[in-house]
Amino acid sequence: MSHQPHDPYLVPQTATPALDLPQRGLLDLSHGPSVPAGAAVTGPQAQQAAELAQRYELLRRLGVSTAASEDFDELARDMAEQAGFLYGFVNLFLEEQTFVGLHQPPANSGYVTVGRTMSHDHGWCPEVMARKKALPLHDVHASPRFSGNHVVDSVGIRAYFGAPLIHDSGTVLGTVCIIDPEKRSLNEGRRLRDIVISTGAQVMDHIAHTSVR
């Protein structure tokens, strides 16, 4: 599927390249979260910290690196191409959303270039993490709940489909998702949802095979 950048938030071919989404590069965070010594963490923050520590421990036990992976990049690319979307992600929820797998348009395409990390407050993957099931958004503007989002403003996204990465233990490690500046019809919803769910299963299968090498 060929898309031309016509959304006002996208960068035309002759414009200066857009800045990345807020991110600080991709670090190998396999040593786990950093919590200041003596810091008191309570309430929802305590639960989030516990879940984060649980993810790090599981990834360490499985031998899965939190750095960018060519295998995950390939899965992200295949997912996006099957769906006809411009962007695809394999996303681990660490101290930031961490895109260990990433597919996006070339830097000179005129579309926004995204980085390898993003705040937990941005995008729709946090909703997928909370609900623990797939989230199909054929048009993010169809719902006020999902239309106000940093990714909409920065990248001009109209369609999002995501699915959780759930380990057999019940731990949710992250998500896989696709995003695109073109909205999709409701009739495409089931096919696109099935693509991200299938890719999520492939990611978890890859992780399982990593742990037995």
Short mmCIF file of C-alpha atoms in Angstrom, two decimals:
data_model
loop_
_atom_site.label_atom_id
_atom_site.label_comp_id
_atom_site.label_asym_id
_atom_site.label_seq_id
_atom_site.Cartn_x
_atom_site.Cartn_y
_atom_site.Cartn_z
CA MET A 1 0.00 0.00 0.00
CA SER A 2 1.38 3.37 -0.96
CA HIS A 3 0.74 6.37 1.27
CA GLN A 4 1.45 10.00 0.55
CA PRO A 5 2.01 12.40 3.47
CA HIS A 6 -1.02 14.67 3.46
CA ASP A 7 -1.74 14.89 7.17
CA PRO A 8 -0.83 18.32 8.65
CA TYR A 9 1.27 16.64 11.33
CA LEU A 10 3.39 14.77 8.80
CA VAL A 11 6.46 16.24 7.18
CA PRO A 12 6.29 17.00 3.43
CA GLN A 13 9.07 15.80 1.19
CA THR A 14 10.71 19.24 1.05
CA ALA A 15 10.51 20.00 4.78
CA THR A 16 13.21 19.74 7.40
CA PRO A 17 13.23 16.22 8.90
CA ALA A 18 11.03 15.90 11.96
CA LEU A 19 12.37 15.33 15.43
CA ASP A 20 12.06 11.91 16.99
CA LEU A 21 9.38 11.23 19.55
CA PRO A 22 10.66 11.97 23.07
CA GLN A 23 13.29 9.32 23.73
CA ARG A 24 16.79 8.86 25.07
CA GLY A 25 18.22 6.33 22.67
CA LEU A 26 18.11 2.58 23.28
CA LEU A 27 20.12 1.23 26.16
CA ASP A 28 20.52 -2.38 27.19
CA LEU A 29 18.46 -2.24 30.36
CA SER A 30 18.99 -5.87 31.32
CA HIS A 31 20.28 -4.91 34.76
CA GLY A 32 16.78 -3.84 35.73
CA PRO A 33 15.10 -0.63 36.81
CA SER A 34 16.99 2.07 38.65
CA VAL A 35 15.31 3.17 41.89
CA PRO A 36 17.04 5.82 44.03
CA ALA A 37 18.37 4.45 47.31
CA GLY A 38 15.99 5.08 50.19
CA ALA A 39 13.15 6.13 47.88
CA ALA A 40 9.70 5.34 49.29
CA VAL A 41 7.31 3.97 46.67
CA THR A 42 3.67 3.43 47.60
CA GLY A 43 0.22 2.99 46.04
CA PRO A 44 -0.08 2.62 42.26
CA GLN A 45 3.59 3.49 41.88
CA ALA A 46 4.50 0.54 44.09
CA GLN A 47 2.43 -1.79 41.90
CA GLN A 48 4.01 -0.42 38.74
CA ALA A 49 7.48 -0.81 40.23
CA ALA A 50 6.70 -4.39 41.23
CA GLU A 51 5.42 -5.22 37.75
CA LEU A 52 8.49 -3.62 36.17
CA ALA A 53 10.83 -5.60 38.41
CA GLN A 54 8.89 -8.76 37.53
CA ARG A 55 9.36 -8.08 33.81
CA TYR A 56 13.09 -7.53 34.20
CA GLU A 57 13.47 -10.69 36.25
CA LEU A 58 11.55 -12.76 33.70
CA LEU A 59 13.54 -11.35 30.79
CA ARG A 60 16.78 -12.05 32.68
CA ARG A 61 15.66 -15.59 33.42
CA LEU A 62 14.70 -16.17 29.79
CA GLY A 63 17.97 -14.68 28.54
CA VAL A 64 16.22 -12.02 26.45
CA SER A 65 18.20 -8.84 25.81
CA THR A 66 16.41 -5.50 25.99
CA ALA A 67 18.56 -4.08 23.19
CA ALA A 68 17.39 -3.74 19.58
CA SER A 69 17.15 -7.08 17.77
CA GLU A 70 17.35 -7.84 14.05
CA ASP A 71 14.96 -10.76 14.61
CA PHE A 72 12.37 -8.49 16.25
CA ASP A 73 12.94 -5.81 13.58
CA GLU A 74 12.11 -8.45 10.97
CA LEU A 75 8.94 -9.47 12.79
CA ALA A 76 7.90 -5.81 13.06
CA ARG A 77 8.54 -5.32 9.35
CA ASP A 78 6.60 -8.45 8.34
CA MET A 79 3.67 -7.42 10.56
CA ALA A 80 3.54 -3.91 9.08
CA GLU A 81 3.85 -5.14 5.51
CA GLN A 82 1.11 -7.75 5.95
CA ALA A 83 -1.19 -5.05 7.28
CA GLY A 84 -0.14 -2.38 4.78
CA PHE A 85 0.89 -0.05 7.63
CA LEU A 86 3.90 2.28 7.64
CA TYR A 87 5.09 1.52 11.19
CA GLY A 88 5.48 -1.71 13.18
CA PHE A 89 6.80 -2.24 16.71
CA VAL A 90 7.82 -4.97 19.13
CA ASN A 91 7.60 -3.06 22.39
CA LEU A 92 8.92 -4.09 25.82
CA PHE A 93 7.55 -2.08 28.73
CA LEU A 94 10.66 -1.25 30.75
CA GLU A 95 11.53 2.07 32.34
CA GLU A 96 10.28 3.43 29.03
CA GLN A 97 8.46 1.82 26.15
CA THR A 98 11.40 0.16 24.41
CA PHE A 99 11.13 -0.79 20.74
CA VAL A 100 13.36 -3.85 20.46
CA GLY A 101 11.69 -4.39 17.08
CA LEU A 102 11.01 -1.44 14.79
CA HIS A 103 9.92 -0.90 11.20
CA GLN A 104 9.29 2.55 9.75
CA PRO A 105 9.59 4.49 6.47
CA PRO A 106 13.09 5.48 5.29
CA ALA A 107 14.53 8.70 6.69
CA ASN A 108 14.17 10.51 3.34
CA SER A 109 10.55 9.43 2.76
CA GLY A 110 8.98 12.57 4.18
CA TYR A 111 7.32 10.69 7.04
CA VAL A 112 8.17 11.18 10.70
CA THR A 113 11.10 9.15 12.01
CA VAL A 114 10.59 7.69 15.48
CA GLY A 115 13.19 6.69 18.04
CA ARG A 116 13.65 3.42 19.89
CA THR A 117 12.09 4.54 23.19
CA MET A 118 9.03 6.48 24.25
CA SER A 119 7.40 7.60 27.48
CA HIS A 120 4.84 5.34 29.16
CA ASP A 121 2.37 8.23 28.86
CA HIS A 122 2.32 8.21 25.05
CA GLY A 123 0.59 6.02 22.50
CA TRP A 124 -2.06 3.35 22.97
CA CYS A 125 0.11 0.43 24.09
CA PRO A 126 -0.37 1.35 27.79
CA GLU A 127 -4.08 0.62 27.25
CA VAL A 128 -3.21 -2.78 25.75
CA MET A 129 -1.00 -3.52 28.77
CA ALA A 130 -3.84 -2.65 31.16
CA ARG A 131 -6.57 -4.59 29.36
CA LYS A 132 -4.34 -7.58 28.48
CA LYS A 133 -6.02 -8.06 25.14
CA ALA A 134 -5.86 -6.66 21.64
CA LEU A 135 -6.91 -3.08 20.93
CA PRO A 136 -8.17 -2.34 17.39
CA LEU A 137 -8.51 1.35 16.52
CA HIS A 138 -9.44 1.71 12.86
CA ASP A 139 -9.68 5.49 13.41
CA VAL A 140 -8.34 6.95 16.66
CA HIS A 141 -10.52 10.03 16.16
CA ALA A 142 -13.66 7.89 16.34
CA SER A 143 -13.32 7.87 20.15
CA PRO A 144 -12.54 10.95 22.29
CA ARG A 145 -10.83 8.59 24.74
CA PHE A 146 -8.16 7.69 22.19
CA SER A 147 -7.99 10.77 19.95
CA GLY A 148 -6.07 12.98 22.39
CA ASN A 149 -2.59 11.49 22.31
CA HIS A 150 0.98 12.70 21.82
CA VAL A 151 1.46 10.20 18.98
CA VAL A 152 -1.51 11.68 17.12
CA ASP A 153 0.00 15.15 17.37
CA SER A 154 3.62 14.18 16.66
CA VAL A 155 3.23 11.54 13.97
CA GLY A 156 -0.27 12.22 12.62
CA ILE A 157 -1.53 8.70 13.29
CA ARG A 158 -5.10 7.66 12.47
CA ALA A 159 -5.04 3.85 12.80
CA TYR A 160 -3.61 1.66 15.60
CA PHE A 161 -3.79 -2.09 16.18
CA GLY A 162 -1.95 -3.64 19.12
CA ALA A 163 -1.81 -6.91 21.06
CA PRO A 164 -0.14 -7.85 24.38
CA LEU A 165 2.91 -10.07 24.87
CA ILE A 166 1.83 -12.37 27.70
CA HIS A 167 4.17 -15.02 29.10
CA ASP A 168 2.81 -18.37 30.30
CA SER A 169 3.41 -17.13 33.85
CA GLY A 170 0.86 -14.36 33.28
CA THR A 171 3.46 -11.58 33.16
CA VAL A 172 2.75 -9.02 30.43
CA LEU A 173 6.12 -8.14 28.90
CA GLY A 174 4.94 -5.58 26.39
CA THR A 175 3.07 -5.32 23.10
CA VAL A 176 3.27 -5.59 19.36
CA CYS A 177 1.54 -2.87 17.35
CA ILE A 178 1.15 -1.19 13.99
CA ILE A 179 0.30 2.47 13.34
CA ASP A 180 -0.47 4.43 10.19
CA PRO A 181 -1.53 7.95 9.13
CA GLU A 182 -4.44 6.51 7.13
CA LYS A 183 -7.61 5.38 8.91
CA ARG A 184 -8.95 1.93 8.07
CA SER A 185 -12.45 0.68 7.41
CA LEU A 186 -14.33 -1.31 10.02
CA ASN A 187 -14.40 -4.21 7.58
CA GLU A 188 -10.61 -4.50 7.84
CA GLY A 189 -10.63 -4.64 11.63
CA ARG A 190 -10.72 -8.41 12.13
CA ARG A 191 -7.93 -9.08 9.61
CA LEU A 192 -5.66 -6.41 11.09
CA ARG A 193 -6.35 -7.53 14.65
CA ASP A 194 -5.52 -11.12 13.68
CA ILE A 195 -2.21 -9.98 12.15
CA VAL A 196 -1.00 -8.32 15.36
CA ILE A 197 -2.23 -11.21 17.54
CA SER A 198 -0.39 -13.68 15.29
CA THR A 199 2.79 -11.60 15.41
CA GLY A 200 2.54 -11.41 19.20
CA ALA A 201 2.44 -15.21 19.30
CA GLN A 202 5.52 -15.32 17.04
CA VAL A 203 7.39 -12.93 19.34
CA MET A 204 6.57 -15.06 22.39
CA ASP A 205 7.61 -18.20 20.50
CA HIS A 206 10.93 -16.52 19.65
CA ILE A 207 11.40 -15.59 23.31
CA ALA A 208 10.63 -19.17 24.38
CA HIS A 209 13.22 -20.55 21.95
CA THR A 210 15.77 -18.01 23.19
CA SER A 211 15.38 -19.37 26.72
CA VAL A 212 16.26 -22.95 25.68
CA ARG A 213 19.34 -22.17 23.60
#
